[in-house]
CSV table of C-alpha atoms and ligand atoms in Angstrom, one decimal:
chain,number,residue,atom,x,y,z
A,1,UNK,CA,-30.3,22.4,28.8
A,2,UNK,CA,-26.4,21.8,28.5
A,3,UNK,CA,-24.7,24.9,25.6
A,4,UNK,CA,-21.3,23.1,24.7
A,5,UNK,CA,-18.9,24.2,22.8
A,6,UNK,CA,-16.9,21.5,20.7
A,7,UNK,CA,-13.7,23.0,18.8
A,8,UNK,CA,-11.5,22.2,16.0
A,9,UNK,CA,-8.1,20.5,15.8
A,10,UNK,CA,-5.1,20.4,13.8
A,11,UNK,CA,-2.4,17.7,13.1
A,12,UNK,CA,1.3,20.1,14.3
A,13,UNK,CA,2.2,16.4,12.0
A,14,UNK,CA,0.8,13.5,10.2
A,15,UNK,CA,2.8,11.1,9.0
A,16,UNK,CA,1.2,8.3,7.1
A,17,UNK,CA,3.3,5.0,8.7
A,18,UNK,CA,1.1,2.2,6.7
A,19,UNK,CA,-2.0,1.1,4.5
A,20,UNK,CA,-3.6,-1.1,6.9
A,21,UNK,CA,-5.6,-4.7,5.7
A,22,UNK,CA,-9.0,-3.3,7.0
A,23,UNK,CA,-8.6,-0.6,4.1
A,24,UNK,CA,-7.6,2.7,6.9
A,25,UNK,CA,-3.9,3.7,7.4
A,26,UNK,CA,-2.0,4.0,10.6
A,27,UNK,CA,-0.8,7.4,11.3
A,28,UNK,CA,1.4,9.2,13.6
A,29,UNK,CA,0.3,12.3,14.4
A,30,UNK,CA,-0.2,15.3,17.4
A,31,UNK,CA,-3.7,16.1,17.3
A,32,UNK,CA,-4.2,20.1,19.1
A,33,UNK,CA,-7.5,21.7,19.8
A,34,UNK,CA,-7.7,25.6,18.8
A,35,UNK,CA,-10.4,27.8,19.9
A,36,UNK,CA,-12.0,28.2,16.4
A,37,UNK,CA,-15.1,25.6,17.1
A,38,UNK,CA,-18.9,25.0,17.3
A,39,UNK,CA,-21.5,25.4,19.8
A,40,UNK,CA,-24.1,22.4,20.8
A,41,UNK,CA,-27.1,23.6,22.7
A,42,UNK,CA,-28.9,20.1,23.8
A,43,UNK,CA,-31.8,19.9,25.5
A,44,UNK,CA,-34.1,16.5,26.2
A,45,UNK,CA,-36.9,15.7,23.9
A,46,UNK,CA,-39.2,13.1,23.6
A,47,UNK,CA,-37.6,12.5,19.8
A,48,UNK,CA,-33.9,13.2,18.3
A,49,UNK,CA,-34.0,16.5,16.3
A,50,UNK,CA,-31.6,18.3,15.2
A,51,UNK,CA,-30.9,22.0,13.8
A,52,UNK,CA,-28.2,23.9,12.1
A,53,UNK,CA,-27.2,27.6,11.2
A,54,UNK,CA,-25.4,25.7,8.4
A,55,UNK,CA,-28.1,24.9,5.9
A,56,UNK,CA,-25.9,23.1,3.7
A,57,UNK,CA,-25.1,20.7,6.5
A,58,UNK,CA,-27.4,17.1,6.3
A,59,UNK,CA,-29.1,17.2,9.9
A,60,UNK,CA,-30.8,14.0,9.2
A,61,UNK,CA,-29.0,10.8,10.9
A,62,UNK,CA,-26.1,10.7,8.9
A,63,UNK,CA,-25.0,13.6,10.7
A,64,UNK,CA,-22.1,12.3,13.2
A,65,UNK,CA,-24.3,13.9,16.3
A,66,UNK,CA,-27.5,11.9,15.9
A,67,UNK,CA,-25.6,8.6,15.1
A,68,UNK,CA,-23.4,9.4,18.7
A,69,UNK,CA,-26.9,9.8,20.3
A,70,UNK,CA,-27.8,6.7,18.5
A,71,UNK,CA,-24.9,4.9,20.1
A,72,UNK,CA,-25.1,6.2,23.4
A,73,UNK,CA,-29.0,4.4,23.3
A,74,UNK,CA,-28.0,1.2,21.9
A,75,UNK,CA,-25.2,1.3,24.2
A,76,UNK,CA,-27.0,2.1,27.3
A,77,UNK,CA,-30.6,1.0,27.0
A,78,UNK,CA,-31.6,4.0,28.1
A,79,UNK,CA,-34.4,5.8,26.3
A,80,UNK,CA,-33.1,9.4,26.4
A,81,UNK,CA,-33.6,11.7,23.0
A,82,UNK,CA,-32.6,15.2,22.3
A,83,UNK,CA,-33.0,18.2,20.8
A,84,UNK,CA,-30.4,19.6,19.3
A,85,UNK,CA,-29.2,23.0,17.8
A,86,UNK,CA,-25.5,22.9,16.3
A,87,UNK,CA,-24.2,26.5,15.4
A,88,UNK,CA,-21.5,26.0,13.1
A,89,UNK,CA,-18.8,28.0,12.5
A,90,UNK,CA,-15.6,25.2,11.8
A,91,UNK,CA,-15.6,25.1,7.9
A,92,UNK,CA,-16.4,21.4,6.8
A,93,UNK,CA,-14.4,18.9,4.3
A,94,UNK,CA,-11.7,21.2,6.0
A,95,UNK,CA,-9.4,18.5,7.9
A,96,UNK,CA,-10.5,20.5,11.2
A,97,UNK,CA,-12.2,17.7,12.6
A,98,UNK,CA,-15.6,19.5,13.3
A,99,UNK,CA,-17.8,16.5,12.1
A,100,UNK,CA,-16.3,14.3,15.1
A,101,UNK,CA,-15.7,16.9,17.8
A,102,UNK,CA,-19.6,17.2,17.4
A,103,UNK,CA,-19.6,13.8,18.0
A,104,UNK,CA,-17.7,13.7,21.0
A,105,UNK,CA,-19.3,16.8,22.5
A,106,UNK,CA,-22.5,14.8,21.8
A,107,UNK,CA,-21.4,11.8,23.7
A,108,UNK,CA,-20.4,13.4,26.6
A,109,UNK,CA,-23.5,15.3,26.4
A,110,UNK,CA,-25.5,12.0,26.3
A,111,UNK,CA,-23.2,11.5,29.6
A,112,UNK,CA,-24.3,14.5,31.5
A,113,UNK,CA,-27.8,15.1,30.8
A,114,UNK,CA,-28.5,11.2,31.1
A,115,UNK,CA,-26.6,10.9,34.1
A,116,UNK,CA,-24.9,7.8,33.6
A,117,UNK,CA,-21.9,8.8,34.7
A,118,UNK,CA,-19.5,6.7,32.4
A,119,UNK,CA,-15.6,7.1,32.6
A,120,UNK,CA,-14.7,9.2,29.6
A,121,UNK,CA,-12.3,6.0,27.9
A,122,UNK,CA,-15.8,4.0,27.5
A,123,UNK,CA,-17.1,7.3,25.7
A,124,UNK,CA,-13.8,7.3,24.1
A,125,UNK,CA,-14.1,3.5,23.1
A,126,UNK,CA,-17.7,4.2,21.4
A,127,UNK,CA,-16.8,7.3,19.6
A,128,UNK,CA,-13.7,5.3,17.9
A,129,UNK,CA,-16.4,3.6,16.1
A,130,UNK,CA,-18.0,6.7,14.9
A,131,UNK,CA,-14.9,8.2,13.4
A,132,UNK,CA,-11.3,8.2,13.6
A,133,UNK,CA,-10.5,11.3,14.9
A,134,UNK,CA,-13.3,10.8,17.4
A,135,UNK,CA,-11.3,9.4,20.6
A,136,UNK,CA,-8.9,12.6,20.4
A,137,UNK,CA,-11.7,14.8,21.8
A,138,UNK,CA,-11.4,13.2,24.8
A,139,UNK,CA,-7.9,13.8,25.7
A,140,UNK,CA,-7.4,17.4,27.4
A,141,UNK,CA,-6.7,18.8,23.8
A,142,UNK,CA,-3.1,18.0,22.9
A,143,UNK,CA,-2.2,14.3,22.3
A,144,UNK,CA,-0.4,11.6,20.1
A,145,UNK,CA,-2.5,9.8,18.4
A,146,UNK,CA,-1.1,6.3,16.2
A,147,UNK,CA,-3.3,3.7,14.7
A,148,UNK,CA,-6.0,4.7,13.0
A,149,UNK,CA,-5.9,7.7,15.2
A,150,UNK,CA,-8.0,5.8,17.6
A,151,UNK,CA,-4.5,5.2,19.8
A,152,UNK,CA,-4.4,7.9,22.3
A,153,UNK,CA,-1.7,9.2,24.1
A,154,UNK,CA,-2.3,12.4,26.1
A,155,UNK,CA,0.5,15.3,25.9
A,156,UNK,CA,0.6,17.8,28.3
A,157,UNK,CA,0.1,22.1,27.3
A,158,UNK,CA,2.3,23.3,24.7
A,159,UNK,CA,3.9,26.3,24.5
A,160,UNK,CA,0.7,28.9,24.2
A,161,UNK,CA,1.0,29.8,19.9
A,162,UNK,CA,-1.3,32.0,18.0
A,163,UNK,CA,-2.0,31.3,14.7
A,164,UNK,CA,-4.0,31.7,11.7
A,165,UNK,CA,-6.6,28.9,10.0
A,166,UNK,CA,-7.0,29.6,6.0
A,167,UNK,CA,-9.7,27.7,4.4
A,168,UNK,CA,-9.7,28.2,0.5
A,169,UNK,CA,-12.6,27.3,-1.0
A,170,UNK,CA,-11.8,24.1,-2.1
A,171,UNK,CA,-13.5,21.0,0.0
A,172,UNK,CA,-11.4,17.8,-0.2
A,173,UNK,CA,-13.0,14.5,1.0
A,174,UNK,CA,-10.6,12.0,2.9
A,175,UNK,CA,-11.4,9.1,1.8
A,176,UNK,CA,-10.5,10.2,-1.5
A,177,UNK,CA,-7.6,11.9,-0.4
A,178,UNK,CA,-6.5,8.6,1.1
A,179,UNK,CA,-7.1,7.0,-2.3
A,180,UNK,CA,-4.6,9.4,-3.9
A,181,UNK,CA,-1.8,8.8,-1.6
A,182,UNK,CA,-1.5,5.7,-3.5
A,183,UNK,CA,0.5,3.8,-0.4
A,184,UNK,CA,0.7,0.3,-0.5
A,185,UNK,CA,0.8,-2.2,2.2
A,186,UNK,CA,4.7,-2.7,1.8
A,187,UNK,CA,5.7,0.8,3.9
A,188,UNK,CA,7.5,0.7,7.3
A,189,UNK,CA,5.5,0.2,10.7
A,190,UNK,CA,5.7,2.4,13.8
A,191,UNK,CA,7.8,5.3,14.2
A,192,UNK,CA,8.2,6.3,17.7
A,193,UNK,CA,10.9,9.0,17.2
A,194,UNK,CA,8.3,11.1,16.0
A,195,UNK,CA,7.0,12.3,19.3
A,196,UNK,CA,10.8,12.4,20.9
A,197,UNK,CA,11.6,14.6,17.9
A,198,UNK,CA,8.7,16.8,18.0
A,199,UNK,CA,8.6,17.3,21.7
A,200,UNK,CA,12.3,18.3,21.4
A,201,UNK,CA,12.0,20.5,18.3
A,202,UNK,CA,13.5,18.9,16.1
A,203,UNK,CA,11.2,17.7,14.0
A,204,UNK,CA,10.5,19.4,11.0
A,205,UNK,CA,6.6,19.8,10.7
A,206,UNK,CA,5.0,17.9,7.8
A,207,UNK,CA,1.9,16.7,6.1
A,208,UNK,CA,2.1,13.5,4.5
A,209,UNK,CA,-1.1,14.3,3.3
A,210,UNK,CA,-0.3,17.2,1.0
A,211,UNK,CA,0.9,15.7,-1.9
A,212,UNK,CA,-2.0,13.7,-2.8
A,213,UNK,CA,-4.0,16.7,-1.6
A,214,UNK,CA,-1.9,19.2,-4.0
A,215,UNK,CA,-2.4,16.9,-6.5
A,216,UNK,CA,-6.0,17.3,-6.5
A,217,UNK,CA,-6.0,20.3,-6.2
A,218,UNK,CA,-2.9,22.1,-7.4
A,219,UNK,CA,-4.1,25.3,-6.9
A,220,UNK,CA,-3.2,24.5,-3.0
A,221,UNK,CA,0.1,24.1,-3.5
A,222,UNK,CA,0.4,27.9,-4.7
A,223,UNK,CA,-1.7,29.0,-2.0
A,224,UNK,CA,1.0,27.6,0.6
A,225,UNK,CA,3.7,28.7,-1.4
A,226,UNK,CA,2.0,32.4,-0.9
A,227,UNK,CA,0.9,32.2,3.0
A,228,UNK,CA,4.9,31.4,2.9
A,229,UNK,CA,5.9,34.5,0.7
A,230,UNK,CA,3.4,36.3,3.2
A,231,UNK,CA,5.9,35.8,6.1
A,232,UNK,CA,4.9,32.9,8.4
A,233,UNK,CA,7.2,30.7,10.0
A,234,UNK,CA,5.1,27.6,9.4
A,235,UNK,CA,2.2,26.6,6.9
A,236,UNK,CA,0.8,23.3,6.7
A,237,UNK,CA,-2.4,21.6,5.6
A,238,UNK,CA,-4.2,20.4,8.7
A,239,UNK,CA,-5.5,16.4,8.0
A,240,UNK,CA,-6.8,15.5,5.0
A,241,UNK,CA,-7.2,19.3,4.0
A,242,UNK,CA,-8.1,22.2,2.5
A,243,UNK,CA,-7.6,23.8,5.5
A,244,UNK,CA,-4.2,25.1,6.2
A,245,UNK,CA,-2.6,26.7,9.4
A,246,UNK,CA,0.0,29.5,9.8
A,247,UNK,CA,2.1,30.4,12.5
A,248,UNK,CA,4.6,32.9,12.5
A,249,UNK,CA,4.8,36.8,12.3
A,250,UNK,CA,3.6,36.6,8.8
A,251,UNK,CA,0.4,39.0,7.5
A,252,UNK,CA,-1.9,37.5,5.5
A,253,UNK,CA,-2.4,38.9,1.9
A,254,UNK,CA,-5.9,40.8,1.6
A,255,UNK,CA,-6.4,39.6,-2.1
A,256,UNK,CA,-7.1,35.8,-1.4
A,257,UNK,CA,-10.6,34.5,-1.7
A,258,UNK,CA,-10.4,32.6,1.4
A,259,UNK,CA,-11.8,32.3,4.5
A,260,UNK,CA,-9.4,33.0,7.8
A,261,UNK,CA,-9.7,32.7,11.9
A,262,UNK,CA,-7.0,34.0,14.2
A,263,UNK,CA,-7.2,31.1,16.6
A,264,UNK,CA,-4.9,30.0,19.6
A,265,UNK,CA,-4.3,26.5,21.4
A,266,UNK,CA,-6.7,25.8,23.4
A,267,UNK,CA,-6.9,22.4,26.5
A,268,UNK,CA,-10.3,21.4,28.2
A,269,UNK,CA,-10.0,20.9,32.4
A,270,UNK,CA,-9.6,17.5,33.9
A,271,UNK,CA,-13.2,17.2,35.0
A,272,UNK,CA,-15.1,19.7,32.3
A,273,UNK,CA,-15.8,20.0,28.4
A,274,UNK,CA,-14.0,22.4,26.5
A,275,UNK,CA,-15.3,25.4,26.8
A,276,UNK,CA,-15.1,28.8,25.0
A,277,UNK,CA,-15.4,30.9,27.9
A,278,UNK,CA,-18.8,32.7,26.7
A,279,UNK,CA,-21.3,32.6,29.7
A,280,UNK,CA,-24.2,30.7,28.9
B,1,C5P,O1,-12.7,7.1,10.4
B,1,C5P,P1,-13.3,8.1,9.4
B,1,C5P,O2,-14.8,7.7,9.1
B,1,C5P,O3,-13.3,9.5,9.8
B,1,C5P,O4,-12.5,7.9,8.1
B,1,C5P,C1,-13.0,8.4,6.8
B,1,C5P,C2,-12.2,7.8,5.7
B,1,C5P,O5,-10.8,8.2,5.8
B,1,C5P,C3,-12.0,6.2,5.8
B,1,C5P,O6,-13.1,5.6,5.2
B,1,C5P,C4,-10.7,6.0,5.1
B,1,C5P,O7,-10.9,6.0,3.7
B,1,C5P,C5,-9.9,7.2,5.5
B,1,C5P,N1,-9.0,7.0,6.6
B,1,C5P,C6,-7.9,6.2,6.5
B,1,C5P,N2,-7.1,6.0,7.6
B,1,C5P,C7,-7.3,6.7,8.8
B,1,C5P,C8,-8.4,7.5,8.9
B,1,C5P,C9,-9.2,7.7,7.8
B,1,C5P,O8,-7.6,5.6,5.5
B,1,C5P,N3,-6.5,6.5,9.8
């Protein structure tokens, strides 16, 4: 029985560099896990099953963690099959990334309790074609991601911050979110400054994302304008939304209906999953 715990991420940027012919856009973007996340308890089973604290979430195989498992048999030709339990606590249609941190958790899972012993950028190669934001999980937890999101380039720790996640009740899809941004294949290519900038401080931190997202849902933009009123240094929408994060010495106002996690940064070790520090 392997318990794994498979966290969220934020985007500290996104800019959208290009509409791509396939249909996706290429992005530049540093991609950080936080300690807000799920927990996967796997076991083997003769069949895939999986279960969810969440009852709203689908557990049947379009759920990212059965179609990983999926992949890892097809890839492999092994037999293996699992039973899973997912305890969910990352909000979804959030821009948190919980549907494809699952994923990779799942994979390396498939990894350990089949003992197959693949290098993590094969695992990393098969989860790309799961979702986008898939290959970032296997990074230590704090990288530059370009392409699709697919392009991974590891960053080392960043200065330890604490901060707040803010998830209104709104859920915004990303495809559509993608749709309303409108960009047409004409925009500039590659901007490598971006990481120079950011990793000097001088970049000012920015969603290209929120405009179509705001203009969705308007009501967002007034929510960011008030975690700003409320004191924080720094509130941006993380991905494709609703979720926002906040750092700073602000306090947040008690009268919002939203949901909110004090998180921090958090890395995975070299050799081992991420891990929340619980004992099992
Ligand atoms: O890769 P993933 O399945 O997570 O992407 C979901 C949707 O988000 C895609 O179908 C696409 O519409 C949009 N997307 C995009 N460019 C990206 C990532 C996602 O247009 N880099």
């Amino acid at each position: 029985m392997l318990r794994l715990f498979s966290p969220a991420k934020i985007n500290l940027f996104l800019r959208i560099v290009s509409k791509r012919s396939d249909g996706y856009h290429n992005l530049s973007s540093v991609f950080q896990t936080i300690t807000l996340g799920d927990t996967l308890i796997i076991e083997p089973s003769a069949y895939d099953r999986l279960t969810c604290t969440d009852p709203q979430l689908p557990t049947d195989e379009s759920n990212l963690i059965l179609k990983a498992t999926a992949l890892f048999r097809r890839q492999t030709n092994l037999k293996h099959a699992f039973n899973i339990h997912l305890i969910k606590r990352i909000p979804t249609q959030a821009g948190l990334g919980g549907g494809s941190s699952n994923a990779a958790t799942m994979l390396w899972a498939c990894n350990q309790l089949a003992k197959t012993n693949l290098p993590l950028h094969i695992l990393k190669q098969w989860g790309a074609t799961i979702g986008s934001d898939v290959p970032f999980f296997f990074s230590e937890g704090t990288a530059y991601c370009t392409g699709k999101g697919e392009s991974v380039q590891p960053l080392s720790a960043l200065a330890s911050r604490s901060l707040w996640i803010v998830k209104p009740p709104e859920a915004l899809s990303t495809p559509e979110v993608y749709r309303r941004l409108g960009f047409d294949s004409s925009a500039q290519l590659s901007t490598p400054s971006d990481l120079e900038a950011f990793l000097s401080g001088s970049l000012p931190l920015f969603n290209d994302l929120e405009v179509p997202a705001f203009d969705i849902y308007p009501q967002l933009k007034k929510l960011k304008a008030t975690l700003i009123e409320s004191g924080f240094e720094t509130v941006l929408m993380s991905g494709s939304g609703s979720a926002f994060f906040c750092i700073g010495q602000g306090s947040l106002p008690s009268n919002l209906s939203v949901t909110s996690f004090p998180v921090q940064f958090m890395r995975r070790g070299t050799y081992d999953w991420y891990s929340d520090g619980l004992i099992e």
